[in-house]
Amino acid sequence: MFETSTDSSCRSLLSVQLSAIMSVRKTEELLANELSCPICLKLFSEPVMLPCGHNYCLACIWEAMMSEKGPHLCPECRQEFPGSKALQRNLKLCNIVDTYRAALEKSSRDQYSFSNHTLMEPIKALEFFCVTDASVLCASCFIEGTHQDHDIQNFESAEADIRCILQSQVKLASNKMKMVETLLQRSLEDEKVFATARNRLVAKSMTLLGSMLQRVNSYKSGLSRELEEEQGGQQESWQAGINHVMKQQAGLKEVHDQVASILEETDTSMFVLRYLGIKDRLKDAIESNVSMPSQRVLDVKRLHAAMETDEFREEMTRLLQALHTLLNPLELTFDPNTVHPNLILSNDLKTVKYSAKRQTYPEHAERFQTTPQVLSSQGFSGGQHRWQVEAEGCQWVLGVCYRSLARVGLPSALESSSGSWCLMWCDNLLRAYSQGRDTPLLRTIALRRLEIHLDYDAGSLTFYSANDGIVHLHTFKAAFTDPVYLAFRMMSCQNKSHITLIS
């Protein structure tokens, strides 16, 4: 910051005033020393002068004389004097001391009177700003107060400095406000995504449960028709069977209603608690087989053919399994039957490490033989899914593919398949491969951690860098026709190279 001529003049004036103040105070200290007795170190009281010219309080020198057993000596110069008859009253010094003492008493009274003074708004415009105390001063307060050793500025300099500080602080506040707005916007977007996912989950669950209920009702109606034809002696036996199926229907209906109610729950904690309350019953409903009415007294073959029992059982099992998968996300692992012999799979099936020595894995039609690749055990034919993977010490190809990917030869390379969508990071260049077509993306340093988002129904596969925050890398758009599996390939590997499923 540049200093103006006014600032310089004010500072010069302040310097002169401070010098004058310090000079006056130094003079006062010297005068007080000269007017003080060398023995008691207080202002002279009835000062007397010895023949050598030194002055003392009468009481002080008399006490000194009484304590001496030999000749009387001056306490300062040690010159001998004859005793009390040599003491001469110093009237001039006495007058000076009395005048000085009176001045001190007046100053003390003035200070005491101002100590109880209530501060008021200044009549004159304030002139100075104390940076040390962050207070404003008039000239008198500055000269006579307790601010002499403080950092003092005139108002012009203070305004410039404060304005600079405020501009810096308002810039920081503005940046922080933008950050808060960004976080708020992101939170709103996350809430929107969550609401969309929740609504989609509710809709899919209702569709599955509705299909189950419709299938049960259809089966019930068909069974009722068949039973009407078998009336007579078998009526009682078949009625028991019908009641049993109706009981199963009621159980499914009750589970349907309870799950529907839970899925409409908006409170997160209540949602989890209510789910835990029905979890076991839902599991029983999913895992229990649909029992059929007693066939001991009926024409079983005819009824079986007429009711298409196997188709009903298969359809119900499929619907229950779909509901179970929807409400219980899969734990992603690597498939041991697909891992290449140069890859070692961890015990938890979540990490593959490169090994220069080929492993003696059992022969399997699903195992990759040409390129060091591995697929996930789980496939995905619907819904939204998200995973994080970590790659260390290797260049890689990561993505999804159909299970039909070749296992031997060039077509088995993940990036070469017509049924794969993946990213390749090689020689610090990131490339996208969509059904065998190559698209260069960007040059980048090692991408150690990636996040993958799959929206099967929307035909979207998105990759993000998760090294330091989440950064979008690429999005594939595709119309998936079969279940897709996560696929990983290691390139230019070392013994410490590994790929891990984080979540």
XYZ file of C-alpha atoms in Angstrom:
503
model
C 0.000 0.000 0.000
C 1.346 3.475 -0.960
C 1.628 6.214 1.644
C 0.255 9.664 0.780
C 1.955 12.967 1.665
C -0.796 13.559 4.238
C 0.004 10.219 5.836
C 3.691 11.131 5.906
C 3.013 14.520 7.501
C 0.755 12.970 10.131
C 3.317 10.362 10.963
C 6.032 13.024 11.217
C 3.815 15.023 13.581
C 3.173 11.930 15.653
C 6.898 11.241 15.770
C 7.656 14.771 16.977
C 4.899 14.536 19.591
C 6.179 11.203 20.814
C 9.752 12.548 20.992
C 8.566 15.538 23.000
C 6.605 13.297 25.352
C 9.566 10.991 25.866
C 11.894 13.975 26.406
C 9.577 15.471 29.030
C 9.282 12.164 30.822
C 13.050 11.682 30.800
C 13.531 15.191 32.198
C 10.985 14.469 34.932
C 12.853 11.312 35.883
C 16.205 13.145 36.029
C 14.692 15.941 38.137
C 13.155 13.433 40.533
C 16.547 11.749 40.929
C 18.270 15.081 41.637
C 15.648 15.986 44.236
C 15.872 12.647 46.049
C 17.967 11.821 49.097
C 20.787 9.332 48.313
C 20.076 7.513 51.581
C 16.270 7.049 51.606
C 15.840 7.564 47.843
C 12.806 9.762 48.469
C 12.278 13.474 47.893
C 14.331 15.574 50.285
C 12.742 16.319 53.653
C 14.407 19.307 55.388
C 17.499 19.013 53.183
C 20.924 19.905 54.689
C 24.243 20.278 52.905
C 27.626 18.906 54.071
C 30.903 20.838 53.595
C 31.659 18.581 50.580
C 28.512 19.896 48.835
C 26.330 16.734 49.033
C 22.750 17.049 50.292
C 20.721 14.705 52.544
C 17.528 14.659 54.533
C 18.250 15.973 58.031
C 16.833 12.820 59.617
C 18.757 10.521 57.247
C 22.197 12.101 57.821
C 21.563 12.390 61.575
C 20.779 8.657 61.759
C 23.930 7.912 59.770
C 26.023 9.999 62.148
C 24.582 8.221 65.205
C 25.442 4.815 63.765
C 29.090 5.722 63.212
C 31.615 5.036 66.009
C 34.565 6.769 64.401
C 34.899 10.022 62.496
C 31.893 11.278 60.516
C 32.175 10.596 56.744
C 30.023 11.725 53.788
C 28.013 8.658 52.609
C 28.824 9.489 48.982
C 32.377 10.844 48.731
C 33.605 9.611 52.175
C 35.036 13.072 53.060
C 35.287 13.644 56.787
C 33.207 16.404 58.394
C 33.195 17.618 62.036
C 29.656 16.573 62.933
C 26.293 18.300 63.419
C 27.793 21.784 63.579
C 28.887 21.355 59.954
C 25.319 20.718 58.702
C 23.874 23.720 56.827
C 20.150 23.960 55.984
C 19.749 24.244 52.164
C 16.810 26.670 51.881
C 17.003 26.940 48.100
C 16.829 23.174 47.633
C 14.029 23.004 50.186
C 11.943 25.488 48.161
C 12.583 23.587 44.934
C 11.515 20.285 46.532
C 8.370 21.848 48.008
C 7.421 23.289 44.603
C 8.061 19.963 42.850
C 6.090 18.030 45.470
C 3.125 20.420 45.087
C 3.194 19.890 41.317
C 3.180 16.115 41.787
C 0.242 16.295 44.173
C -1.743 18.403 41.681
C -1.004 15.937 38.878
C -2.096 13.074 41.120
C -5.369 14.830 41.928
C -6.006 15.452 38.228
C -5.422 11.797 37.386
C -7.728 10.686 40.202
C -10.469 13.016 39.033
C -10.246 11.618 35.489
C -10.225 8.022 36.724
C -13.918 8.356 37.640
C -14.760 10.273 34.493
C -17.529 8.767 32.342
C -16.603 8.658 28.663
C -18.798 10.742 26.384
C -19.180 11.115 22.675
C -16.322 13.398 21.567
C -17.193 16.936 20.703
C -14.386 17.166 18.152
C -13.932 14.794 15.233
C -11.709 11.857 16.140
C -8.344 11.919 14.412
C -6.544 8.607 14.986
C -7.123 4.852 14.906
C -5.297 2.494 17.273
C -4.641 -0.736 15.349
C -3.467 -2.516 18.502
C -6.659 -1.883 20.490
C -8.983 -1.445 17.478
C -10.219 1.863 18.910
C -10.479 5.485 17.780
C -8.597 8.293 19.536
C -8.399 12.014 19.746
C -5.010 13.751 19.896
C -5.206 14.179 23.677
C -5.958 10.507 24.280
C -3.066 9.579 22.055
C -0.575 11.956 23.712
C -1.603 11.516 27.349
C -3.197 8.042 27.325
C -1.824 4.500 27.200
C -1.369 4.220 23.430
C 2.167 5.616 23.017
C 3.667 2.201 22.188
C 0.742 1.108 19.994
C 0.378 1.044 16.222
C -1.414 4.351 15.484
C -2.804 5.495 12.112
C -4.684 8.516 10.923
C -8.164 7.850 9.573
C -7.097 7.995 5.916
C -4.468 5.278 6.357
C -6.779 3.243 8.578
C -9.563 3.459 6.002
C -7.270 2.216 3.234
C -6.014 -0.707 5.325
C -9.470 -1.652 6.603
C -10.932 -1.399 3.104
C -8.242 -3.757 1.836
C -8.982 -6.198 4.667
C -12.731 -6.017 4.044
C -12.275 -6.603 0.319
C -10.211 -9.689 1.060
C -12.736 -10.942 3.605
C -15.731 -10.303 1.377
C -13.969 -12.260 -1.369
C -13.460 -15.161 1.030
C -17.090 -14.911 2.120
C -18.200 -14.887 -1.516
C -16.133 -17.982 -2.297
C -17.517 -19.745 0.762
C -21.047 -18.770 -0.235
C -20.469 -20.244 -3.703
C -19.150 -23.426 -2.118
C -22.222 -23.663 0.117
C -24.489 -23.060 -2.875
C -22.685 -25.807 -4.793
C -23.035 -28.226 -1.891
C -26.700 -27.323 -1.534
C -27.296 -27.831 -5.248
C -25.505 -31.169 -5.106
C -27.595 -32.209 -2.103
C -30.778 -31.278 -3.948
C -29.629 -33.251 -6.979
C -28.758 -36.234 -4.782
C -32.192 -36.039 -3.183
C -33.770 -35.938 -6.628
C -31.773 -39.000 -7.700
C -32.715 -40.772 -4.470
C -36.393 -39.945 -4.956
C -36.270 -41.214 -8.536
C -34.580 -44.434 -7.455
C -37.068 -44.875 -4.614
C -40.046 -44.340 -6.906
C -38.586 -46.754 -9.416
C -38.035 -49.338 -6.671
C -41.618 -48.920 -5.484
C -42.955 -49.223 -9.020
C -40.940 -52.360 -9.781
C -41.863 -53.960 -6.472
C -45.539 -53.211 -7.044
C -45.309 -54.670 -10.535
C -43.710 -57.870 -9.264
C -46.133 -58.244 -6.380
C -49.043 -57.439 -8.676
C -47.879 -60.101 -11.119
C -47.590 -62.603 -8.288
C -51.069 -61.792 -7.047
C -52.492 -61.915 -10.552
C -50.833 -65.275 -11.176
C -52.177 -66.668 -7.905
C -55.668 -65.368 -8.672
C -55.493 -66.861 -12.132
C -54.371 -70.166 -10.712
C -57.108 -70.016 -8.124
C -59.757 -69.409 -10.773
C -58.489 -72.259 -12.930
C -58.285 -74.582 -9.996
C -61.826 -73.696 -8.974
C -63.089 -74.569 -12.432
C -61.305 -77.893 -12.408
C -62.582 -78.694 -8.974
C -66.154 -78.023 -10.025
C -65.766 -80.774 -12.614
C -64.507 -83.141 -9.959
C -67.370 -82.551 -7.558
C -68.956 -85.422 -5.805
C -66.971 -87.752 -3.641
C -63.759 -85.671 -4.027
C -65.423 -82.384 -3.013
C -64.336 -82.422 0.621
C -60.741 -83.339 -0.211
C -60.462 -80.709 -2.900
C -62.072 -78.088 -0.695
C -59.268 -78.588 1.791
C -56.801 -78.075 -1.024
C -58.538 -74.916 -2.103
C -58.512 -73.579 1.428
C -54.792 -74.253 1.624
C -54.124 -72.381 -1.596
C -56.330 -69.553 -0.383
C -54.318 -69.442 2.825
C -51.155 -69.149 0.760
C -52.843 -66.444 -1.246
C -53.773 -64.584 1.930
C -50.225 -64.914 3.179
C -48.858 -63.570 -0.080
C -51.469 -60.823 -0.068
C -50.496 -59.869 3.478
C -46.809 -59.880 2.560
C -47.686 -57.882 -0.546
C -49.543 -55.264 1.480
C -46.875 -55.045 4.166
C -44.055 -54.678 1.639
C -46.086 -52.102 -0.264
C -46.597 -50.146 2.955
C -42.897 -50.350 3.792
C -41.904 -49.157 0.335
C -44.085 -46.092 0.806
C -42.314 -45.248 4.060
C -40.391 -41.954 3.681
C -38.595 -41.976 7.025
C -35.256 -43.758 6.532
C -34.941 -45.192 10.039
C -38.561 -46.388 10.088
C -38.061 -47.925 6.635
C -35.117 -50.023 7.912
C -36.862 -50.970 11.176
C -40.058 -52.013 9.406
C -38.041 -54.003 6.874
C -36.245 -55.845 9.690
C -39.634 -56.612 11.214
C -40.850 -58.367 8.055
C -37.518 -59.685 6.786
C -37.874 -63.232 8.142
C -41.475 -63.566 7.023
C -40.615 -62.249 3.567
C -37.742 -64.724 3.389
C -40.089 -67.570 4.328
C -42.548 -66.467 1.668
C -39.792 -66.280 -0.931
C -38.063 -69.538 -0.054
C -41.165 -71.645 0.656
C -42.556 -73.725 -2.140
C -46.089 -73.254 -3.309
C -47.865 -76.374 -2.071
C -50.535 -78.025 -4.120
C -53.870 -79.489 -2.989
C -53.940 -83.146 -2.127
C -54.050 -85.340 -5.201
C -54.707 -88.659 -3.543
C -58.313 -88.961 -4.706
C -58.104 -86.961 -7.920
C -57.052 -87.644 -11.466
C -53.655 -86.115 -10.896
C -52.357 -86.430 -14.424
C -55.385 -84.736 -15.899
C -55.376 -81.977 -13.274
C -51.636 -81.444 -13.646
C -51.950 -81.051 -17.371
C -55.021 -78.860 -17.154
C -53.577 -76.487 -14.554
C -50.058 -76.267 -16.048
C -48.656 -76.687 -12.548
C -44.985 -76.678 -13.544
C -45.371 -73.422 -15.426
C -47.115 -71.874 -12.430
C -44.378 -72.976 -10.044
C -41.613 -71.735 -12.328
C -43.336 -68.395 -12.826
C -43.896 -67.884 -9.103
C -40.288 -68.852 -8.333
C -39.034 -66.401 -10.932
C -41.174 -63.574 -9.554
C -40.156 -64.278 -5.952
C -36.489 -64.409 -6.919
C -36.802 -61.117 -8.783
C -38.403 -59.514 -5.719
C -35.681 -60.904 -3.465
C -32.955 -59.545 -5.755
C -34.655 -56.160 -5.925
C -34.837 -55.796 -2.132
C -31.458 -57.431 -1.390
C -28.584 -56.020 -3.507
C -25.959 -58.566 -4.491
C -22.486 -58.743 -2.962
C -20.213 -58.513 -6.002
C -17.403 -61.093 -6.279
C -15.141 -62.558 -8.953
C -16.093 -65.838 -10.599
C -13.416 -68.490 -9.835
C -14.411 -70.433 -12.947
C -13.478 -67.531 -15.252
C -10.169 -66.374 -13.729
C -7.135 -66.670 -16.055
C -4.288 -68.989 -14.917
C -1.930 -65.999 -14.514
C -4.285 -64.407 -11.986
C -4.547 -65.398 -8.306
C -7.946 -64.963 -6.665
C -8.164 -63.937 -2.986
C -10.109 -65.984 -0.445
C -12.920 -63.417 -0.308
C -13.166 -63.493 -4.133
C -12.753 -59.701 -4.295
C -9.109 -59.297 -5.398
C -7.126 -60.744 -8.297
C -3.326 -60.495 -8.352
C -1.013 -61.115 -11.268
C 1.395 -64.052 -11.126
C 4.091 -64.770 -13.698
C 3.675 -68.429 -12.813
C 0.556 -70.024 -14.246
C -1.768 -71.507 -11.649
C -3.059 -75.060 -11.912
C -6.752 -74.268 -11.921
C -9.282 -76.965 -12.823
C -10.293 -76.996 -16.448
C -13.538 -75.166 -17.059
C -15.332 -74.026 -20.182
C -15.806 -70.535 -18.665
C -12.089 -69.946 -17.930
C -10.162 -67.352 -19.969
C -7.146 -68.911 -21.658
C -5.541 -66.156 -23.758
C -5.807 -62.830 -21.920
C -5.503 -62.302 -18.109
C -9.164 -61.529 -17.511
C -11.913 -62.363 -15.024
C -15.685 -61.826 -14.842
C -17.941 -61.162 -11.877
C -20.002 -64.021 -10.514
C -23.157 -61.933 -10.628
C -24.916 -60.769 -13.758
C -27.352 -57.869 -14.030
C -30.461 -57.796 -16.166
C -32.206 -54.767 -14.684
C -32.091 -51.996 -12.121
C -29.442 -49.508 -11.073
C -26.086 -50.602 -9.670
C -22.900 -48.905 -8.506
C -19.429 -50.262 -7.682
C -15.948 -49.004 -6.914
C -12.823 -50.850 -8.058
C -9.146 -50.275 -7.324
C -6.286 -51.077 -9.714
C -2.624 -50.973 -8.664
C 0.613 -51.611 -10.543
C -0.896 -52.337 -13.918
C -2.533 -50.937 -16.998
C -6.058 -52.219 -17.336
C -9.328 -52.674 -19.181
C -12.516 -52.407 -17.080
C -16.131 -52.637 -18.124
C -19.136 -54.902 -18.611
C -19.845 -57.596 -21.151
C -22.260 -60.368 -22.019
C -21.538 -63.850 -20.683
C -21.067 -65.032 -24.261
C -17.632 -63.328 -24.481
C -15.140 -65.722 -26.087
C -12.616 -67.425 -23.806
C -9.821 -68.160 -26.295
C -8.023 -66.124 -28.961
C -8.197 -62.468 -29.982
C -12.023 -62.277 -29.733
C -11.687 -63.063 -26.019
C -9.982 -59.692 -25.368
C -12.516 -57.538 -23.564
C -12.022 -54.495 -25.788
C -12.416 -56.553 -28.980
C -15.823 -58.044 -28.259
C -19.024 -56.880 -29.918
C -20.799 -57.499 -26.623
C -18.711 -55.331 -24.303
C -18.476 -51.718 -23.116
C -15.224 -50.795 -21.359
C -12.442 -48.293 -20.701
C -8.764 -48.999 -21.364
C -5.959 -47.150 -19.562
C -2.638 -47.788 -21.311
C 0.485 -45.574 -21.649
C -1.324 -42.796 -19.733
C -4.017 -42.653 -22.432
C -7.646 -43.396 -21.604
C -9.727 -44.944 -24.388
C -13.360 -46.057 -24.617
C -14.384 -49.273 -26.380
C -18.020 -49.806 -27.316
C -18.754 -53.162 -28.947
C -15.214 -53.245 -30.350
C -15.135 -49.608 -31.555
C -12.276 -47.450 -30.210
C -12.669 -43.805 -29.030
C -9.626 -41.938 -27.544
C -10.646 -39.880 -24.493
C -7.797 -38.115 -22.663
C -4.282 -38.395 -21.312
C -4.151 -38.848 -17.579
C -1.905 -40.099 -14.819
C -2.643 -43.347 -13.032
C -6.332 -43.914 -12.310
C -6.125 -46.032 -9.165
C -9.792 -46.032 -8.167
C -12.853 -45.929 -10.410
C -16.574 -45.830 -9.759
C -18.938 -47.532 -12.191
C -22.668 -46.752 -12.450
C -24.932 -49.111 -14.391
C -28.549 -48.268 -15.192
C -29.560 -51.343 -17.147
C -33.099 -50.275 -17.966
C -31.989 -46.828 -19.149
C -29.116 -48.347 -21.154
C -26.486 -46.264 -19.381
C -22.985 -47.222 -18.178
C -20.956 -44.385 -16.600
C -17.355 -44.333 -15.368
C -15.945 -41.904 -12.799
C -12.465 -41.335 -11.420
C -12.555 -41.704 -7.626
C -8.868 -40.921 -6.953
C -9.570 -37.596 -5.266
C -13.254 -36.791 -5.358
C -15.622 -37.964 -8.102
C -14.757 -36.882 -11.673
C -16.786 -37.989 -14.703
C -14.775 -39.893 -17.323
C -17.193 -41.339 -19.874
C -20.776 -42.559 -20.360
C -21.834 -45.368 -22.701
C -25.356 -45.550 -24.126
C -26.529 -48.984 -25.175
C -29.626 -51.136 -25.519
C -28.682 -54.156 -23.427
C -30.317 -57.386 -24.543
C -28.784 -59.911 -22.114
C -27.485 -59.861 -18.551
C -24.158 -58.042 -18.273
C -21.195 -58.956 -16.061
C -18.366 -56.838 -14.755
C -15.163 -57.727 -16.595
C -11.528 -56.898 -15.818
C -8.338 -57.343 -17.792
C -4.747 -56.719 -16.666
C -2.165 -55.367 -19.137
C 1.670 -55.017 -18.817
C 1.460 -56.698 -15.420
C 3.954 -57.048 -12.585
C 3.931 -59.448 -9.667
C 2.441 -56.776 -7.369
C -0.320 -55.842 -9.808
C -3.843 -56.321 -8.479
C -7.459 -55.316 -9.016
C -9.866 -55.165 -6.057
C -13.633 -54.789 -5.775
C -14.051 -52.081 -3.111
C -17.846 -52.022 -3.079
